[in-house]
Short mmCIF file of C-alpha atoms and ligand atoms in Angstrom, two decimals:
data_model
loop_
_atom_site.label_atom_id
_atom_site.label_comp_id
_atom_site.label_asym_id
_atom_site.label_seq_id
_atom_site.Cartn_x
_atom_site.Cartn_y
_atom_site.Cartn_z
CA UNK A 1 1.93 16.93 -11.11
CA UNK A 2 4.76 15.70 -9.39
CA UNK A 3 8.22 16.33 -10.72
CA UNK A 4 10.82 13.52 -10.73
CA UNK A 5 12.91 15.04 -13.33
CA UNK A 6 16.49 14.41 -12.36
CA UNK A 7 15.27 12.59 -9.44
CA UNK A 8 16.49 9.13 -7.81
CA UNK A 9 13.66 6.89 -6.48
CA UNK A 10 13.94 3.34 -4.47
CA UNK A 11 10.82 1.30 -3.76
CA UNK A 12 11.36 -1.60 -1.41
CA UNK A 13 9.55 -4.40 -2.19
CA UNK A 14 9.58 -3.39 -6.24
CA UNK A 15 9.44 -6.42 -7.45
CA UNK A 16 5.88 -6.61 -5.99
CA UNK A 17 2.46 -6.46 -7.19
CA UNK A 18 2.74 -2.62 -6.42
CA UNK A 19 6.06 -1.88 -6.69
CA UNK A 20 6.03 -3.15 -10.50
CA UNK A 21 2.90 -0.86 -11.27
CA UNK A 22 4.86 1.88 -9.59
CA UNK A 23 7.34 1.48 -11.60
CA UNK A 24 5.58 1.07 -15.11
CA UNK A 25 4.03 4.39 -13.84
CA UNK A 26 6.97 6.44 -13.73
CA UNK A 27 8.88 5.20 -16.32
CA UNK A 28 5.28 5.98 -18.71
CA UNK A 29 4.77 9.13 -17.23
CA UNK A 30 8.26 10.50 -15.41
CA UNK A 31 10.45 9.31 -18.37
CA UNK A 32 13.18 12.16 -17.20
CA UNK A 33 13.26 10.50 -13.75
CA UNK A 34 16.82 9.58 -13.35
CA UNK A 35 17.18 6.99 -11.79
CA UNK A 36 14.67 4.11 -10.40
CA UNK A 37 15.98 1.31 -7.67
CA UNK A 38 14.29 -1.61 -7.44
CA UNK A 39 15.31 -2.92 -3.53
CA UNK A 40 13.99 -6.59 -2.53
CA UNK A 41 15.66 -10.22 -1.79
CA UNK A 42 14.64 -12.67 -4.32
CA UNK A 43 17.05 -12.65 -7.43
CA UNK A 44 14.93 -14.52 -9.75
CA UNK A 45 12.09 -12.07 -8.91
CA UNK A 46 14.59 -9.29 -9.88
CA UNK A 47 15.93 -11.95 -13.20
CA UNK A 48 12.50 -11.88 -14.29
CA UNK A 49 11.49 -7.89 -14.03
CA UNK A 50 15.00 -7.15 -15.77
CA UNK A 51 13.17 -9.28 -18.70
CA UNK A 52 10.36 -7.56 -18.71
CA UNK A 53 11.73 -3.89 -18.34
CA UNK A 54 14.81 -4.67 -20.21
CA UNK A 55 17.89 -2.03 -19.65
CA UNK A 56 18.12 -1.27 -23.57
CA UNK A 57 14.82 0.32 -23.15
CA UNK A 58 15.07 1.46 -19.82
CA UNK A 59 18.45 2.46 -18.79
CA UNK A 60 17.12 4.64 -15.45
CA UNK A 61 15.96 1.37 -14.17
CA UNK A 62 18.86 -0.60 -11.27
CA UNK A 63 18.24 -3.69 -9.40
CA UNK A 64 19.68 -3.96 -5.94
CA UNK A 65 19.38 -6.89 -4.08
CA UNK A 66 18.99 -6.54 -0.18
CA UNK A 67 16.74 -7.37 2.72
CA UNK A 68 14.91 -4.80 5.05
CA UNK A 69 16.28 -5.94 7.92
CA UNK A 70 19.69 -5.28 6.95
CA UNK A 71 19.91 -1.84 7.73
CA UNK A 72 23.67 -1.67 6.97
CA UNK A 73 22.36 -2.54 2.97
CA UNK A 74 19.39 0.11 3.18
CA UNK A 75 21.94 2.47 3.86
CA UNK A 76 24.43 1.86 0.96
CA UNK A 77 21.44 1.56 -1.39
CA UNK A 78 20.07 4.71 -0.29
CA UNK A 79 22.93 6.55 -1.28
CA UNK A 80 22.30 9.32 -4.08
CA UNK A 81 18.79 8.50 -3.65
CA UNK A 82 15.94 11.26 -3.53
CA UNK A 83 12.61 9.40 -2.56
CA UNK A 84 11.71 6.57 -1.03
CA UNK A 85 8.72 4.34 -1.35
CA UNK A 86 8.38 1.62 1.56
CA UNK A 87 6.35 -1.25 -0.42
CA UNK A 88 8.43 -4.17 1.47
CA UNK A 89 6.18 -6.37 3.68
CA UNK A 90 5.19 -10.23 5.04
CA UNK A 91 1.78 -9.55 4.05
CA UNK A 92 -0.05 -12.67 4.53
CA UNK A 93 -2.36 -12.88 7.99
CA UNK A 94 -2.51 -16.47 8.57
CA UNK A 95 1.47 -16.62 7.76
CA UNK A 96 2.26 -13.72 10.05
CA UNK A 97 0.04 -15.15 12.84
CA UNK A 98 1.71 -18.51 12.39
CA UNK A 99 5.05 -16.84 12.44
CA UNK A 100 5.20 -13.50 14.15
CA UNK A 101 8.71 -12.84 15.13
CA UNK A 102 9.35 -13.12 11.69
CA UNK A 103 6.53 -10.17 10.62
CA UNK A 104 8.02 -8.71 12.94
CA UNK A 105 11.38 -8.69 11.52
CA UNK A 106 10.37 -7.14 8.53
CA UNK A 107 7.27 -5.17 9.04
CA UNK A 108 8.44 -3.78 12.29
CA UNK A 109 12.60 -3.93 11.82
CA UNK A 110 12.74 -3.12 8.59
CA UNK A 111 10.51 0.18 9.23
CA UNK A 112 12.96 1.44 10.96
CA UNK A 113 16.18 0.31 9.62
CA UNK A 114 14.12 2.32 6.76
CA UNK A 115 14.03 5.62 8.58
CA UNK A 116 17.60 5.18 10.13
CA UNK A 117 19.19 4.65 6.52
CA UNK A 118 16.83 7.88 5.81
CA UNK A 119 18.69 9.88 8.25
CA UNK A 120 22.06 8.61 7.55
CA UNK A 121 21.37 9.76 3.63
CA UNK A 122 20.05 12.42 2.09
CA UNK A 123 16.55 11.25 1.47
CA UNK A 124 13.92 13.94 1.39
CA UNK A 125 10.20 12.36 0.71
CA UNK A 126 9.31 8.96 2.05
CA UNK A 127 5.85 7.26 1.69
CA UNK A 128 5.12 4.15 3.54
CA UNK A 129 2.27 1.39 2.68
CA UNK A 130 0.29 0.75 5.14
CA UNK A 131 -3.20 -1.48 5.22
CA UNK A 132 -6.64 -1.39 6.39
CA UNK A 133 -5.38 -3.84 8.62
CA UNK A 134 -3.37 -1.81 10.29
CA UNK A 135 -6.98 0.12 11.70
CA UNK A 136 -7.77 -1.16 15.20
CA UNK A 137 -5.64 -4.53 14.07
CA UNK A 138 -6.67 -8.05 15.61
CA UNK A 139 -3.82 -9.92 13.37
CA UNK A 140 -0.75 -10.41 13.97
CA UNK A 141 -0.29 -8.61 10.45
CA UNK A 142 -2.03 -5.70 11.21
CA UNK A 143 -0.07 -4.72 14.25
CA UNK A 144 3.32 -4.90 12.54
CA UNK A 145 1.67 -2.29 10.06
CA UNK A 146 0.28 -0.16 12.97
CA UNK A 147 3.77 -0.36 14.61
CA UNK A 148 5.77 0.70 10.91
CA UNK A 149 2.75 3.55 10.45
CA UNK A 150 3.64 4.66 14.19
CA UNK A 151 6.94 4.86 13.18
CA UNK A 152 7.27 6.77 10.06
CA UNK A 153 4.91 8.93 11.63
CA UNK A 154 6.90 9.90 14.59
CA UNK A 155 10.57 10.00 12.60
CA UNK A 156 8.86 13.26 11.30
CA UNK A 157 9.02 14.48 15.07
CA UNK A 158 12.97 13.21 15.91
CA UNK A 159 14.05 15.05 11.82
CA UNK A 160 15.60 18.28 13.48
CA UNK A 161 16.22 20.40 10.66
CA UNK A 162 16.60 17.85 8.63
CA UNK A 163 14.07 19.05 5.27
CA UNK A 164 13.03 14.99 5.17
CA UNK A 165 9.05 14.37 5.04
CA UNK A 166 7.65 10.70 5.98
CA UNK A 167 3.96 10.14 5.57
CA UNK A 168 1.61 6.60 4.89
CA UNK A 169 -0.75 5.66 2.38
CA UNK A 170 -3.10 2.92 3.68
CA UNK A 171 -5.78 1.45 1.69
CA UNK A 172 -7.52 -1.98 1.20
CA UNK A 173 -7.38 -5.08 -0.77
CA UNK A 174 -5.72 -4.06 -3.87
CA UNK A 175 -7.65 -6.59 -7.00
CA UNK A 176 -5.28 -8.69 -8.26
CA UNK A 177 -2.45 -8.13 -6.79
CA UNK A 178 -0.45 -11.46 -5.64
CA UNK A 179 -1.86 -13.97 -3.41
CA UNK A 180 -5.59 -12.07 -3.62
CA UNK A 181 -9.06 -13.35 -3.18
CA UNK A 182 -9.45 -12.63 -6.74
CA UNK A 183 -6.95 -14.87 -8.36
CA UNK A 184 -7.18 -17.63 -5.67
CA UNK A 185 -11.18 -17.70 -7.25
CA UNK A 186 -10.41 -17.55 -10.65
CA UNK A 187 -8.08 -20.33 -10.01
CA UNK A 188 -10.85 -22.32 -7.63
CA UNK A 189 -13.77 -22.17 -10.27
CA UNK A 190 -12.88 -25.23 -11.80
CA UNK A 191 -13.52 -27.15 -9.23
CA UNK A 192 -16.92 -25.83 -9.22
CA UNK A 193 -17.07 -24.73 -5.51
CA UNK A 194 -15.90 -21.91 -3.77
CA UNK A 195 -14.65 -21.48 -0.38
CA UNK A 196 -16.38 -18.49 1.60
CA UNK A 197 -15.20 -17.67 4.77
CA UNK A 198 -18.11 -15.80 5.79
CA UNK A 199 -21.03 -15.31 4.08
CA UNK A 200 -21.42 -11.27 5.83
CA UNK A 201 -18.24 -10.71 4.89
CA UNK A 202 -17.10 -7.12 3.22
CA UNK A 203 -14.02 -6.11 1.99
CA UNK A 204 -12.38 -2.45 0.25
CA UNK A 205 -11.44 -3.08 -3.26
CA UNK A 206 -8.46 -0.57 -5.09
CA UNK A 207 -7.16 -1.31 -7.97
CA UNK A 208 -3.29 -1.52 -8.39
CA UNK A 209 -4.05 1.82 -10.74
CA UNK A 210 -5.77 3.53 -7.46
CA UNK A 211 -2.88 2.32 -5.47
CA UNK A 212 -0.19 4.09 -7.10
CA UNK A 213 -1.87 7.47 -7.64
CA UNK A 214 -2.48 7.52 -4.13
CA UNK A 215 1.35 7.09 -3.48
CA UNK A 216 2.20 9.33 -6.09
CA UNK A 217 -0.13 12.11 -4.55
CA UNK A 218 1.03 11.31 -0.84
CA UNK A 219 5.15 11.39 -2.76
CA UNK A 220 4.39 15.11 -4.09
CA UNK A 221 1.90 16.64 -1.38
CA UNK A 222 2.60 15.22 1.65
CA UNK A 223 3.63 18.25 4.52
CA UNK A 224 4.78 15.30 7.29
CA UNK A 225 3.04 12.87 9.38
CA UNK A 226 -0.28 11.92 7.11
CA UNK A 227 -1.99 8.95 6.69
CA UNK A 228 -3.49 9.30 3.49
CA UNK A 229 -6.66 7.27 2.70
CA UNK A 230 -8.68 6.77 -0.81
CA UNK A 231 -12.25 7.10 -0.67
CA UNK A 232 -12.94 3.45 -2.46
CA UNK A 233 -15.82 0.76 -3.12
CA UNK A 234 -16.64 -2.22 -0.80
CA UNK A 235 -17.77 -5.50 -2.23
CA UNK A 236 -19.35 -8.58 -0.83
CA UNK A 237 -17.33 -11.48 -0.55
CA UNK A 238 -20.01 -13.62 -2.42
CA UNK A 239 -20.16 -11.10 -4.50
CA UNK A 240 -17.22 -11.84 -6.07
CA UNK A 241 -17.53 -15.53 -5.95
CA UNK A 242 -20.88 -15.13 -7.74
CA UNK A 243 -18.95 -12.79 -10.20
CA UNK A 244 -16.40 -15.52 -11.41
CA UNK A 245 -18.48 -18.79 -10.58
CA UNK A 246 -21.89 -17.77 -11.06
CA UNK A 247 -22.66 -21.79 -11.20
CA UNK A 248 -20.21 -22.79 -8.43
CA UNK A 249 -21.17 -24.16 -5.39
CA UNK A 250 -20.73 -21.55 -2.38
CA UNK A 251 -19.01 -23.51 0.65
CA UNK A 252 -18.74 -21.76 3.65
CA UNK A 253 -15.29 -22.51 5.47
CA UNK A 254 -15.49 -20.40 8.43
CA UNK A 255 -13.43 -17.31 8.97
CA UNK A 256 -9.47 -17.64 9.35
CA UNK A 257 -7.54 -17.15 12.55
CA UNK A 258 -7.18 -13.15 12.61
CA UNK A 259 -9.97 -12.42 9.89
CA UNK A 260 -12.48 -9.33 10.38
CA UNK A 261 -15.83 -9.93 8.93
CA UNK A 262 -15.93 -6.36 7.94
CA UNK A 263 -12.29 -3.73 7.49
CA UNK A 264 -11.79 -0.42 8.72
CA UNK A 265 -9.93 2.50 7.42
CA UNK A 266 -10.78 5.04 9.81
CA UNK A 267 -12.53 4.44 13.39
CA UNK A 268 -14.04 6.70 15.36
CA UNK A 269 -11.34 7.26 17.35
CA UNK A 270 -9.77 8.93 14.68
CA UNK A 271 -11.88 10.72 13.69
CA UNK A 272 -10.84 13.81 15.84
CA UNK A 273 -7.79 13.92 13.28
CA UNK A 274 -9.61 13.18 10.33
CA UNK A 275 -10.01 15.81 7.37
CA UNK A 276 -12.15 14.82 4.06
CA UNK A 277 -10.02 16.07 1.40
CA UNK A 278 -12.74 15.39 -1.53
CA UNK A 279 -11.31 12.01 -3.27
CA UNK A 280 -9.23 11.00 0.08
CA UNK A 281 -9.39 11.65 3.80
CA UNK A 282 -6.73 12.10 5.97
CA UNK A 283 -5.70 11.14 9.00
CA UNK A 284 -3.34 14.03 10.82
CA UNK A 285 -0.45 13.12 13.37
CA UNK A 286 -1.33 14.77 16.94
CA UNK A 287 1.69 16.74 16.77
CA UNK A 288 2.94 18.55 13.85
CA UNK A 289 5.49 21.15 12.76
CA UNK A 290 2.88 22.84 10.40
CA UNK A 291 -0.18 25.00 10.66
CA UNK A 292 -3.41 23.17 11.06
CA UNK A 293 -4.91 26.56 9.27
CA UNK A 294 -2.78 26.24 6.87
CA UNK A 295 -2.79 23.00 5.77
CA UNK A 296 -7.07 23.56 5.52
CA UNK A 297 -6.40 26.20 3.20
CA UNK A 298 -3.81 24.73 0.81
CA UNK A 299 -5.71 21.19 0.22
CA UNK A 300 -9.60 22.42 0.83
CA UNK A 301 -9.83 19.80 4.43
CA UNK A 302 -13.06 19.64 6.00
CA UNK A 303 -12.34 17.71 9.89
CA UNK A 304 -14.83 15.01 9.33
CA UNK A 305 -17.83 14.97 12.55
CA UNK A 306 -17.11 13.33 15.40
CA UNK A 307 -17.33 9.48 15.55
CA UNK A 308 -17.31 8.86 11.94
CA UNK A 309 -15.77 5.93 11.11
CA UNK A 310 -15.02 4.45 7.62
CA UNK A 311 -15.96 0.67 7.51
CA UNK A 312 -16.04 -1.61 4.25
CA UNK A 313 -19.60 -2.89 5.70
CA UNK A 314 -20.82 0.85 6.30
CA UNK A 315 -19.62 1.82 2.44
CA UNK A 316 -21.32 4.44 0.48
CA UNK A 317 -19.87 2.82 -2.67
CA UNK A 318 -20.46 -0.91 -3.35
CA UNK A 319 -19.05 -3.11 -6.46
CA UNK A 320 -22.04 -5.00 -7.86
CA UNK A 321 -21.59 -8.85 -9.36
CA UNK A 322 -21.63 -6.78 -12.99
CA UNK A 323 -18.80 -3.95 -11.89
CA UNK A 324 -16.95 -6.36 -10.76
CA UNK A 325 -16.88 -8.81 -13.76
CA UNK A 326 -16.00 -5.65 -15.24
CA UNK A 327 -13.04 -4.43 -13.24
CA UNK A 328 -11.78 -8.44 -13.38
CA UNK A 329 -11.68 -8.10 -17.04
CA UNK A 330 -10.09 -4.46 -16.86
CA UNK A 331 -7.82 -4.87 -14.20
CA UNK A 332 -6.94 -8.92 -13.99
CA UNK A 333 -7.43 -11.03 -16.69
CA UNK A 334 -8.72 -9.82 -20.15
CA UNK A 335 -9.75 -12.89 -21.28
CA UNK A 336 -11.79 -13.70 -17.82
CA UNK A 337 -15.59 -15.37 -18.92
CA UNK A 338 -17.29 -16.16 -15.82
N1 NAP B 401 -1.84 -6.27 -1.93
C1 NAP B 401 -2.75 -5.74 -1.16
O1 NAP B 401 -3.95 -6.08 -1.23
C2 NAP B 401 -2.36 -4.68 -0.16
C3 NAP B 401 -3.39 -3.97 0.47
C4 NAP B 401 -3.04 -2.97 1.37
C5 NAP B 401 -1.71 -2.72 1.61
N2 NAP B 401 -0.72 -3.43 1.01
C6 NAP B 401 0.68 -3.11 1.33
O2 NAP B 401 1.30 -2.70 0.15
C7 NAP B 401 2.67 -3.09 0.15
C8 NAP B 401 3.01 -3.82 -1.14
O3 NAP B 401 2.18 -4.95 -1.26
P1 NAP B 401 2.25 -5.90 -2.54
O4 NAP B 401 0.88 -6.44 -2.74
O5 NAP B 401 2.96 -5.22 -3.66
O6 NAP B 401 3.16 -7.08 -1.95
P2 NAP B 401 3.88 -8.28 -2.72
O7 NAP B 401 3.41 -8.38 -4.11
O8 NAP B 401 3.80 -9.46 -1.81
O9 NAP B 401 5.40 -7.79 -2.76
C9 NAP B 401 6.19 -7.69 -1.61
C10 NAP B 401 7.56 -7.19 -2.02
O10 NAP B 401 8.36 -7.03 -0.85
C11 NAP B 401 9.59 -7.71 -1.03
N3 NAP B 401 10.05 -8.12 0.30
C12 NAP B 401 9.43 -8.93 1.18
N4 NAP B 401 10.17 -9.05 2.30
C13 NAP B 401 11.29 -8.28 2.11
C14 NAP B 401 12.42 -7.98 2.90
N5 NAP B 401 12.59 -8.51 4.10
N6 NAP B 401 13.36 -7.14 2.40
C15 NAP B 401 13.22 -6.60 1.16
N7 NAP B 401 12.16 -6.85 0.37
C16 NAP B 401 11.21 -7.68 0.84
C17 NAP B 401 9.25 -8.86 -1.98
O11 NAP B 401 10.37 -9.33 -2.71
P3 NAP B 401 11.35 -10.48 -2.14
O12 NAP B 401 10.46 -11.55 -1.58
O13 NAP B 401 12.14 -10.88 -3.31
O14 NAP B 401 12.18 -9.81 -1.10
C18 NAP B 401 8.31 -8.12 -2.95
O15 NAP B 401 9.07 -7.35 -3.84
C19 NAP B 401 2.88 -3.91 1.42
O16 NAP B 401 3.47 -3.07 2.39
C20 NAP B 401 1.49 -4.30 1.84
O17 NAP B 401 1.40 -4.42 3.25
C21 NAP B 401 -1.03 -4.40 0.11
#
C-alpha cells in the first residue's frame, strides 16, 4: 500500500467532488501523511470544506487559494510538496463548447503551468485526471483532456534526470459526483418526466470510491507515461431514469451539441499499447525510459489483441435498474425511494 508517511500532497481542484473523497481517503487511511493542500479558486468552496474537515481534527489539512492558470501561484504552492494530484478542470461539455478558449485556459494552460511548477519544485509523483472523453474526443471538452493527457505524458520524456514520474488516470462518469446525470434525475422526478437525450444511449459508471483507488494505485505504481484505466460497468441511460422514476414519463430531448451516444475508453487504435492488468488496463506511452519486459513482469500485463476497443455500449459488465437503485442508495443518497 502506498506510503504517504511524512509526505506532502496537493490536489488541484480539492474542493471537488473527487478531490474531497481524496482527501477523506487519506486522512482515514494515511493519517501520518504530513501534510495535505487543498489548491482551487473559490473561497467559499474552501470556507465550507474547512467546516467540514475542521483544523482541530485535522491539522495536516492547508487551504491555498489559486487558479491553474497562474503558473507563478502553482509554483509557490508547490513548494515542499511531494505529490501531486491534477483534479482541476471546466468539466461541463455544453459549457466548454459554448466557451472554448476558456476550457482551454484551464484544461489545456493549466496542464502545463502544472508540469512547469513540477519542474521548478521538487515534485516527484504526479497523477493527472483524465476522462473517457478524452478517447477519440468530438467535444470541445474532450480535446482539452486529450491535449493535458498528451502533455503529462510527454513531460515524462523532457524530465532529464530529474527522478519525477507523471502518469493519467481516465475513467467515466463518476455517480454522483457534481453536476451528474444522477442528481440532475433525482432532482427532475418530481416533475414526473424525465429528459432522455437518447434513448440508445450508454454510459461508464465509477463510483467516487473507484475513482480514488484508481488514483491512489496510479500515485504508488506508476513507472512514467501510463494511462491507467478501471475495468467498470456500463448502464443504460433509461436505465437509470427507470431506476429513480420508475412512473415518470420518459421524454426524449435529443442529444446535446458534442454528446456520444455511446463512450470510449480505449479504441482500437490503442490497442497496440494496451496491456490488461487484471482489474485495469493500461494504455503505454510509445516511448519510454523503462523496459517493456520488465514492466510485464512486475504488474502481470497481458498486450490486449489487436483492435480491441473498450466501449460503454460493447460492456461486459452492465448496471441493471435494481444495481443501480442500489449503488444510488450506497453511493448518493441514503434515503433515495424511487
Ligand atoms: N465527475 C466525473 O464524472 C468525471 C469523470 C471523468 C473524469 N473526471 C475528471 O476528474 C477531475 C475532477 O472532477 P470532479 O468531478 O471532482 O470536478 P468538480 O467537482 O467540478 O471539481 C472541480 C474542481 O476544480 C477546481 N477548479 C476549476 N477550475 C479551476 C482553476 N482554473 N484553477 C484551480 N482550480 C480550479 C474547482 O474549484 P474552484 O471552482 O473553486 O476553482 C473544483 O475544486 C476533472 O479533471 C474531471 O475532468 C470527472
Amino acid at each position: 500500500m502506498l506510503d504517504l508517511e511524512n509526505k506532502s500532497i496537493l490536489i488541484t481542484g480539492g474542493t471537488g467532488s473527487l478531490g474531497k473523497a481524496l482527501t477523506k481517503e487519506i486522512l482515514k487511511n494515511h493519517s501520518n501523511v504530513r501534510r495535505i493542500i487543498i489548491f482551487s479558486r473559490d473561497e467559499q468552496k474552501q470556507f465550507q470544506m474547512a467546516q467540514e474537515f475542521p483544523s482541530s481534527v485535522y491539522p495536516q489539512l492547508r487551504f491555498f487559494i489559486g487558479d491553474v492558470r497562474d503558473r507563478e501561484r502553482l509554483i509557490r504552492a508547490f513548494k515542499g510538496v511531494d505529490y501531486i494530484i491534477h483534479a482541476a478542470a471546466m468539466k461541463h461539455v455544453p459549457i466548454a463548447e459554448y466557451n472554448p478558449d476558456e476550457c482551454i485556459k484551464t484544461n489545456v494552460m493549466g496542464a502545463q503551468n502544472v508540469i512547469d511548477a513540477c519542474f521548478e519544485t521538487n515534485i516527484q509523483r504526479v497523477v493527472a485526471l483524465s476522462t473517457d472523453k478524452a478517447c477519440a474526443p468530438i467535444n470541445l471538452y474532450g480535446a482539452t483532456k486529450l491535449t493535458s493527457d498528451k502533455l503529462f505524458i510527454a513531460a515524462n520524456n523532457i524530465k532529464g534526470d530529474n527522478p519525477i514520474v507523471f502518469s493519467v488516470v481516465r475513467y467515466g462518469n463518476v455517480m454522483g459526483s457534481n453536476g451528474s446525470v444522477i442528481p440532475f434525475f433525482i432532482k427532475k422526478k418530481g416533475e414526473g418526466k424525465l429528459p432522455i437525450t437518447d434513448v440508445n444511449m450508454t454510459r461508464f459508471n465509477i463510483s467516487l470510491q473507484g475513482g480514488v483507488d484508481m488514483v491512489m494505485h496510479a500515485l504508488d505504481n506508476a513507472w512514467g507515461g501510463e494511462i491507467f484505466i478501471p475495468k467498470i460497468p456500463s448502464y443504460k441511460i433509461t436505465d437509470v431514469a427507470t431506476a429513480i422514476g420508475p412512473d415518470c414519463e420518459q421524454e426524449v430531448v435529443g442529444i446535446r451539441p458534442g454528446e456520444k451516444v455511446h463512450e470510449e475508453m480505449i479504441t482500437p487504435s490503442d490497442s497496440f499499447y494496451t496491456y490488461d492488468l487484471g482489474k485495469y488496463y493500461t494504455i503505454l506511452p510509445a516511448t519510454h525510459k523503462w523496459k517493456i519486459d520488465d514492466f510485464k513482469k512486475k504488474f502481470n500485463a497481458v498486450l490486449v489483441p489487436q483492435g480491441f476497443a473498450y466501449n460503454s455500449g460493447d460492456n461486459t459488465e452492465w448496471e441493471t435498474v435494481d444495481t443501480l437503485r442500489a449503488l444510488i442508495r450506497e453511493h448518493v443518497d441514503a434515503d433515495f425511494q424511487s
